[in-house]
């Protein structure tokens, strides 16, 4: 019996560096998967070009052409489902998703957020961590629910905030860690070792900490 490789669909809005990290992880065989499509809500997203160069199918579902969030989410869900994904990866996808989309892919929808959730859901995460005088920042990969940045965390990576840090310098140091963290979290999902029940996450049958696995860079 042959089993097909798990298929990913990645959603982007911009630069696409996390998406590119998935392409590299698959090329480097640290992630056993294929990418069925990269879909952007922004027609000009730079990441679309990177995906095309890698020979990956791309699609645009332009949110501005829909009269409300639900109509956009329904069209996006149809496009994603057409690629029959095992896992949907939000990789710098900057639209808030309603239950119309989220409920359809529940349990196989991951996001990366540049903060140590539950701290700083939403935007301007790096600046908010600096302004709060935090000693560390980080990123979280979590399952997506219809609560903004509120679904169960799978993994977090931490890094110290330096006294001279700006939002830009902190984001620049965090990004390469995101690029390692996200494919690692996706691989863990695809391994089948994670189980989501009643909103709580278990690894090999044991409950995970509320902030997910404390992941250290390789
Ligand atoms: C990443 O830092 C990601 O964590 C963040 O946007 C950036 C996208 O960069 N995501 C969010 O803020 C989601 N709320 P990329 O397009 O180069 O991957």
mmCIF file of C-alpha atoms and ligand atoms in Angstrom:
data_model
loop_
_atom_site.group_PDB
_atom_site.id
_atom_site.type_symbol
_atom_site.label_atom_id
_atom_site.label_comp_id
_atom_site.label_asym_id
_atom_site.label_seq_id
_atom_site.Cartn_x
_atom_site.Cartn_y
_atom_site.Cartn_z
ATOM 1 C CA UNK A 1 0.000 0.000 0.000
ATOM 2 C CA UNK A 2 1.287 3.452 -0.838
ATOM 3 C CA UNK A 3 0.287 6.350 1.360
ATOM 4 C CA UNK A 4 0.469 9.813 -0.137
ATOM 5 C CA UNK A 5 2.631 12.450 1.463
ATOM 6 C CA UNK A 6 0.701 14.880 3.665
ATOM 7 C CA UNK A 7 -0.403 17.882 1.659
ATOM 8 C CA UNK A 8 -0.112 21.441 2.926
ATOM 9 C CA UNK A 9 -1.879 24.574 1.755
ATOM 10 C CA UNK A 10 -0.215 27.798 2.838
ATOM 11 C CA UNK A 11 -1.986 31.140 3.149
ATOM 12 C CA UNK A 12 0.053 34.314 2.898
ATOM 13 C CA UNK A 13 -0.476 38.067 2.660
ATOM 14 C CA UNK A 14 3.009 39.454 2.079
ATOM 15 C CA UNK A 15 6.700 38.689 2.136
ATOM 16 C CA UNK A 16 6.265 34.966 2.631
ATOM 17 C CA UNK A 17 9.459 34.187 4.517
ATOM 18 C CA UNK A 18 7.716 31.639 6.743
ATOM 19 C CA UNK A 19 6.228 30.055 3.627
ATOM 20 C CA UNK A 20 9.722 29.894 2.158
ATOM 21 C CA UNK A 21 10.912 28.172 5.340
ATOM 22 C CA UNK A 22 8.390 25.399 4.596
ATOM 23 C CA UNK A 23 9.703 25.083 1.035
ATOM 24 C CA UNK A 24 13.272 24.770 2.394
ATOM 25 C CA UNK A 25 12.277 22.323 5.153
ATOM 26 C CA UNK A 26 10.619 20.072 2.573
ATOM 27 C CA UNK A 27 13.614 20.357 0.224
ATOM 28 C CA UNK A 28 15.933 19.547 3.124
ATOM 29 C CA UNK A 29 13.693 16.632 4.143
ATOM 30 C CA UNK A 30 13.237 17.865 7.683
ATOM 31 C CA UNK A 31 9.513 18.001 6.849
ATOM 32 C CA UNK A 32 7.879 15.141 4.964
ATOM 33 C CA UNK A 33 5.101 16.861 3.049
ATOM 34 C CA UNK A 34 4.131 18.456 -0.238
ATOM 35 C CA UNK A 35 2.705 21.919 -0.803
ATOM 36 C CA UNK A 36 -0.536 21.721 -2.780
ATOM 37 C CA UNK A 37 -0.902 25.470 -3.191
ATOM 38 C CA UNK A 38 0.061 28.870 -1.833
ATOM 39 C CA UNK A 39 -2.906 31.220 -1.635
ATOM 40 C CA UNK A 40 -2.759 34.958 -1.007
ATOM 41 C CA UNK A 41 -5.449 37.519 -0.287
ATOM 42 C CA UNK A 42 -3.099 40.191 -1.663
ATOM 43 C CA UNK A 43 -2.466 40.040 -5.421
ATOM 44 C CA UNK A 44 0.943 41.717 -5.001
ATOM 45 C CA UNK A 45 2.277 39.543 -2.170
ATOM 46 C CA UNK A 46 6.005 39.014 -2.735
ATOM 47 C CA UNK A 47 5.660 35.471 -1.444
ATOM 48 C CA UNK A 48 3.627 34.507 -4.527
ATOM 49 C CA UNK A 49 6.709 35.063 -6.669
ATOM 50 C CA UNK A 50 8.859 32.937 -4.349
ATOM 51 C CA UNK A 51 6.306 30.108 -4.545
ATOM 52 C CA UNK A 52 6.095 30.326 -8.336
ATOM 53 C CA UNK A 53 9.882 30.189 -8.600
ATOM 54 C CA UNK A 54 9.749 26.993 -6.543
ATOM 55 C CA UNK A 55 7.217 25.502 -8.976
ATOM 56 C CA UNK A 56 4.307 25.656 -6.515
ATOM 57 C CA UNK A 57 0.750 26.424 -7.646
ATOM 58 C CA UNK A 58 -0.404 29.840 -6.513
ATOM 59 C CA UNK A 59 -3.850 31.367 -6.249
ATOM 60 C CA UNK A 60 -5.169 34.779 -5.250
ATOM 61 C CA UNK A 61 -8.465 35.248 -3.440
ATOM 62 C CA UNK A 62 -8.617 39.063 -3.198
ATOM 63 C CA UNK A 63 -10.523 40.032 -0.063
ATOM 64 C CA UNK A 64 -11.361 43.483 -1.440
ATOM 65 C CA UNK A 65 -13.635 41.892 -4.034
ATOM 66 C CA UNK A 66 -15.974 40.494 -1.354
ATOM 67 C CA UNK A 67 -18.624 42.526 0.397
ATOM 68 C CA UNK A 68 -17.997 41.107 3.865
ATOM 69 C CA UNK A 69 -15.704 38.777 5.818
ATOM 70 C CA UNK A 70 -18.034 35.797 5.610
ATOM 71 C CA UNK A 71 -18.291 35.976 1.806
ATOM 72 C CA UNK A 72 -14.494 36.186 1.528
ATOM 73 C CA UNK A 73 -14.029 33.341 4.003
ATOM 74 C CA UNK A 74 -16.457 31.128 2.072
ATOM 75 C CA UNK A 75 -14.583 31.745 -1.195
ATOM 76 C CA UNK A 76 -11.236 31.177 0.523
ATOM 77 C CA UNK A 77 -12.473 27.932 2.099
ATOM 78 C CA UNK A 78 -13.639 26.663 -1.292
ATOM 79 C CA UNK A 79 -10.243 27.410 -2.834
ATOM 80 C CA UNK A 80 -8.335 25.800 0.049
ATOM 81 C CA UNK A 81 -10.575 22.705 0.046
ATOM 82 C CA UNK A 82 -10.018 22.266 -3.706
ATOM 83 C CA UNK A 83 -6.408 21.317 -2.863
ATOM 84 C CA UNK A 84 -7.504 18.691 -0.332
ATOM 85 C CA UNK A 85 -5.075 19.720 2.424
ATOM 86 C CA UNK A 86 -4.110 17.641 5.440
ATOM 87 C CA UNK A 87 -2.900 20.808 7.115
ATOM 88 C CA UNK A 88 -3.530 24.497 6.430
ATOM 89 C CA UNK A 89 -0.727 26.865 7.379
ATOM 90 C CA UNK A 90 -1.325 30.572 8.005
ATOM 91 C CA UNK A 91 2.064 32.073 7.175
ATOM 92 C CA UNK A 92 1.828 35.807 7.692
ATOM 93 C CA UNK A 93 -1.818 35.740 6.634
ATOM 94 C CA UNK A 94 -3.084 39.075 7.886
ATOM 95 C CA UNK A 95 -6.866 38.690 7.695
ATOM 96 C CA UNK A 96 -9.049 37.828 10.663
ATOM 97 C CA UNK A 97 -10.898 34.618 9.821
ATOM 98 C CA UNK A 98 -14.514 34.001 10.827
ATOM 99 C CA UNK A 99 -16.050 30.645 11.831
ATOM 100 C CA UNK A 100 -17.108 30.218 8.177
ATOM 101 C CA UNK A 101 -13.461 29.363 7.458
ATOM 102 C CA UNK A 102 -12.121 28.307 10.856
ATOM 103 C CA UNK A 103 -14.808 25.705 11.613
ATOM 104 C CA UNK A 104 -14.301 24.030 8.251
ATOM 105 C CA UNK A 105 -10.599 23.370 8.939
ATOM 106 C CA UNK A 106 -10.757 23.006 12.718
ATOM 107 C CA UNK A 107 -7.949 20.857 14.096
ATOM 108 C CA UNK A 108 -5.871 21.168 10.947
ATOM 109 C CA UNK A 109 -5.322 24.907 10.836
ATOM 110 C CA UNK A 110 -2.110 26.384 12.274
ATOM 111 C CA UNK A 111 -0.924 29.978 12.678
ATOM 112 C CA UNK A 112 2.327 31.570 13.765
ATOM 113 C CA UNK A 113 2.118 34.691 15.871
ATOM 114 C CA UNK A 114 5.139 36.818 16.854
ATOM 115 C CA UNK A 115 4.575 36.931 20.610
ATOM 116 C CA UNK A 116 4.558 34.664 23.617
ATOM 117 C CA UNK A 117 0.801 34.068 23.570
ATOM 118 C CA UNK A 118 -1.407 34.670 25.493
ATOM 119 C CA UNK A 119 0.575 37.926 25.613
ATOM 120 C CA UNK A 120 -0.044 40.398 22.803
ATOM 121 C CA UNK A 121 -2.608 38.963 20.436
ATOM 122 C CA UNK A 122 -3.183 41.248 17.449
ATOM 123 C CA UNK A 123 -0.711 43.684 15.916
ATOM 124 C CA UNK A 124 2.511 45.508 16.956
ATOM 125 C CA UNK A 125 3.611 42.629 19.148
ATOM 126 C CA UNK A 126 7.329 43.457 19.242
ATOM 127 C CA UNK A 127 6.757 47.100 20.223
ATOM 128 C CA UNK A 128 4.226 46.095 22.874
ATOM 129 C CA UNK A 129 6.699 43.658 24.453
ATOM 130 C CA UNK A 130 9.386 46.376 24.537
ATOM 131 C CA UNK A 131 6.978 49.009 25.894
ATOM 132 C CA UNK A 132 5.885 46.630 28.658
ATOM 133 C CA UNK A 133 9.531 46.230 29.763
ATOM 134 C CA UNK A 134 9.442 42.474 29.125
ATOM 135 C CA UNK A 135 12.746 40.621 29.405
ATOM 136 C CA UNK A 136 11.868 38.206 26.616
ATOM 137 C CA UNK A 137 9.854 37.989 23.450
ATOM 138 C CA UNK A 138 9.057 35.081 21.213
ATOM 139 C CA UNK A 139 6.743 33.411 18.762
ATOM 140 C CA UNK A 140 3.936 30.900 19.139
ATOM 141 C CA UNK A 141 2.543 28.318 16.725
ATOM 142 C CA UNK A 142 -1.045 27.572 17.660
ATOM 143 C CA UNK A 143 -4.164 25.921 16.350
ATOM 144 C CA UNK A 144 -6.579 28.491 15.036
ATOM 145 C CA UNK A 145 -9.990 28.993 16.572
ATOM 146 C CA UNK A 146 -12.363 31.864 15.939
ATOM 147 C CA UNK A 147 -10.861 33.674 18.934
ATOM 148 C CA UNK A 148 -8.131 35.949 17.513
ATOM 149 C CA UNK A 149 -4.709 34.426 18.299
ATOM 150 C CA UNK A 150 -6.471 32.468 21.023
ATOM 151 C CA UNK A 151 -6.354 28.815 19.942
ATOM 152 C CA UNK A 152 -4.298 26.171 21.798
ATOM 153 C CA UNK A 153 -0.525 26.731 21.490
ATOM 154 C CA UNK A 154 1.615 23.907 20.081
ATOM 155 C CA UNK A 155 5.098 25.386 20.489
ATOM 156 C CA UNK A 156 6.801 28.577 21.567
ATOM 157 C CA UNK A 157 10.302 29.896 21.028
ATOM 158 C CA UNK A 158 11.716 32.571 23.316
ATOM 159 C CA UNK A 159 14.474 35.124 22.933
ATOM 160 C CA UNK A 160 15.838 37.785 25.265
ATOM 161 C CA UNK A 161 14.944 41.423 24.634
ATOM 162 C CA UNK A 162 18.052 43.631 24.670
ATOM 163 C CA UNK A 163 18.029 47.104 26.190
ATOM 164 C CA UNK A 164 18.858 48.638 22.804
ATOM 165 C CA UNK A 165 16.172 46.682 20.922
ATOM 166 C CA UNK A 166 13.684 48.379 18.639
ATOM 167 C CA UNK A 167 10.615 46.649 17.222
ATOM 168 C CA UNK A 168 12.595 46.221 13.995
ATOM 169 C CA UNK A 169 15.716 44.702 15.578
ATOM 170 C CA UNK A 170 13.637 42.365 17.719
ATOM 171 C CA UNK A 171 11.545 41.242 14.725
ATOM 172 C CA UNK A 172 14.735 40.647 12.726
ATOM 173 C CA UNK A 173 16.202 38.381 15.433
ATOM 174 C CA UNK A 174 12.924 36.564 15.962
ATOM 175 C CA UNK A 175 12.183 35.802 12.307
ATOM 176 C CA UNK A 176 14.889 33.127 11.769
ATOM 177 C CA UNK A 177 13.612 31.400 14.901
ATOM 178 C CA UNK A 178 10.077 31.467 13.482
ATOM 179 C CA UNK A 179 11.462 29.787 10.372
ATOM 180 C CA UNK A 180 12.704 26.846 12.455
ATOM 181 C CA UNK A 181 9.791 26.718 14.855
ATOM 182 C CA UNK A 182 6.960 26.611 12.345
ATOM 183 C CA UNK A 183 7.996 23.598 10.228
ATOM 184 C CA UNK A 184 8.888 21.769 13.470
ATOM 185 C CA UNK A 185 5.384 22.366 14.827
ATOM 186 C CA UNK A 186 3.835 21.283 11.518
ATOM 187 C CA UNK A 187 5.929 18.091 11.564
ATOM 188 C CA UNK A 188 4.678 17.358 15.065
ATOM 189 C CA UNK A 189 1.075 17.812 13.925
ATOM 190 C CA UNK A 190 1.645 15.518 10.945
ATOM 191 C CA UNK A 191 3.227 12.872 13.184
ATOM 192 C CA UNK A 192 -0.225 12.293 14.680
ATOM 193 C CA UNK A 193 1.132 12.641 18.225
ATOM 194 C CA UNK A 194 -0.962 15.718 19.011
ATOM 195 C CA UNK A 195 -4.546 15.336 20.020
ATOM 196 C CA UNK A 196 -7.014 18.144 20.517
ATOM 197 C CA UNK A 197 -9.950 17.445 22.782
ATOM 198 C CA UNK A 198 -12.306 19.999 24.324
ATOM 199 C CA UNK A 199 -9.903 22.770 23.332
ATOM 200 C CA UNK A 200 -6.999 21.155 25.214
ATOM 201 C CA UNK A 201 -3.923 19.778 23.528
ATOM 202 C CA UNK A 202 -2.272 16.473 24.372
ATOM 203 C CA UNK A 203 1.056 15.078 23.205
ATOM 204 C CA UNK A 204 1.220 11.282 23.290
ATOM 205 C CA UNK A 205 -1.823 11.339 25.553
ATOM 206 C CA UNK A 206 -0.303 13.773 28.091
ATOM 207 C CA UNK A 207 -1.628 17.334 28.463
ATOM 208 C CA UNK A 208 0.647 20.027 27.055
ATOM 209 C CA UNK A 209 1.468 23.137 29.102
ATOM 210 C CA UNK A 210 -0.960 25.993 28.404
ATOM 211 C CA UNK A 211 1.733 27.782 26.378
ATOM 212 C CA UNK A 212 2.679 24.681 24.372
ATOM 213 C CA UNK A 213 6.077 23.013 24.041
ATOM 214 C CA UNK A 214 9.014 25.215 25.032
ATOM 215 C CA UNK A 215 10.999 24.749 21.827
ATOM 216 C CA UNK A 216 14.759 25.420 21.695
ATOM 217 C CA UNK A 217 16.561 26.239 18.444
ATOM 218 C CA UNK A 218 18.641 23.444 16.943
HETATM 219 C C1 LIG B 1 5.792 36.897 10.742
HETATM 220 O O1 LIG B 1 6.622 37.518 11.677
HETATM 221 C C2 LIG B 1 4.596 36.273 11.420
HETATM 222 O O2 LIG B 1 4.880 35.772 12.701
HETATM 223 C C3 LIG B 1 3.671 37.466 11.512
HETATM 224 O O3 LIG B 1 3.838 38.173 10.316
HETATM 225 C C4 LIG B 1 5.149 37.927 9.812
HETATM 226 C C5 LIG B 1 5.009 37.413 8.401
HETATM 227 O O4 LIG B 1 6.247 37.343 7.768
HETATM 228 N N1 LIG B 1 2.327 37.046 11.685
HETATM 229 C C6 LIG B 1 1.406 37.756 12.327
HETATM 230 O O5 LIG B 1 1.635 38.832 12.821
HETATM 231 C C7 LIG B 1 0.036 37.099 12.387
HETATM 232 N N2 LIG B 1 -0.806 37.806 13.290
HETATM 233 P P1 LIG B 1 6.433 36.449 6.472
HETATM 234 O O6 LIG B 1 5.373 36.905 5.471
HETATM 235 O O7 LIG B 1 7.809 36.808 5.993
HETATM 236 O O8 LIG B 1 6.285 35.025 6.857
#
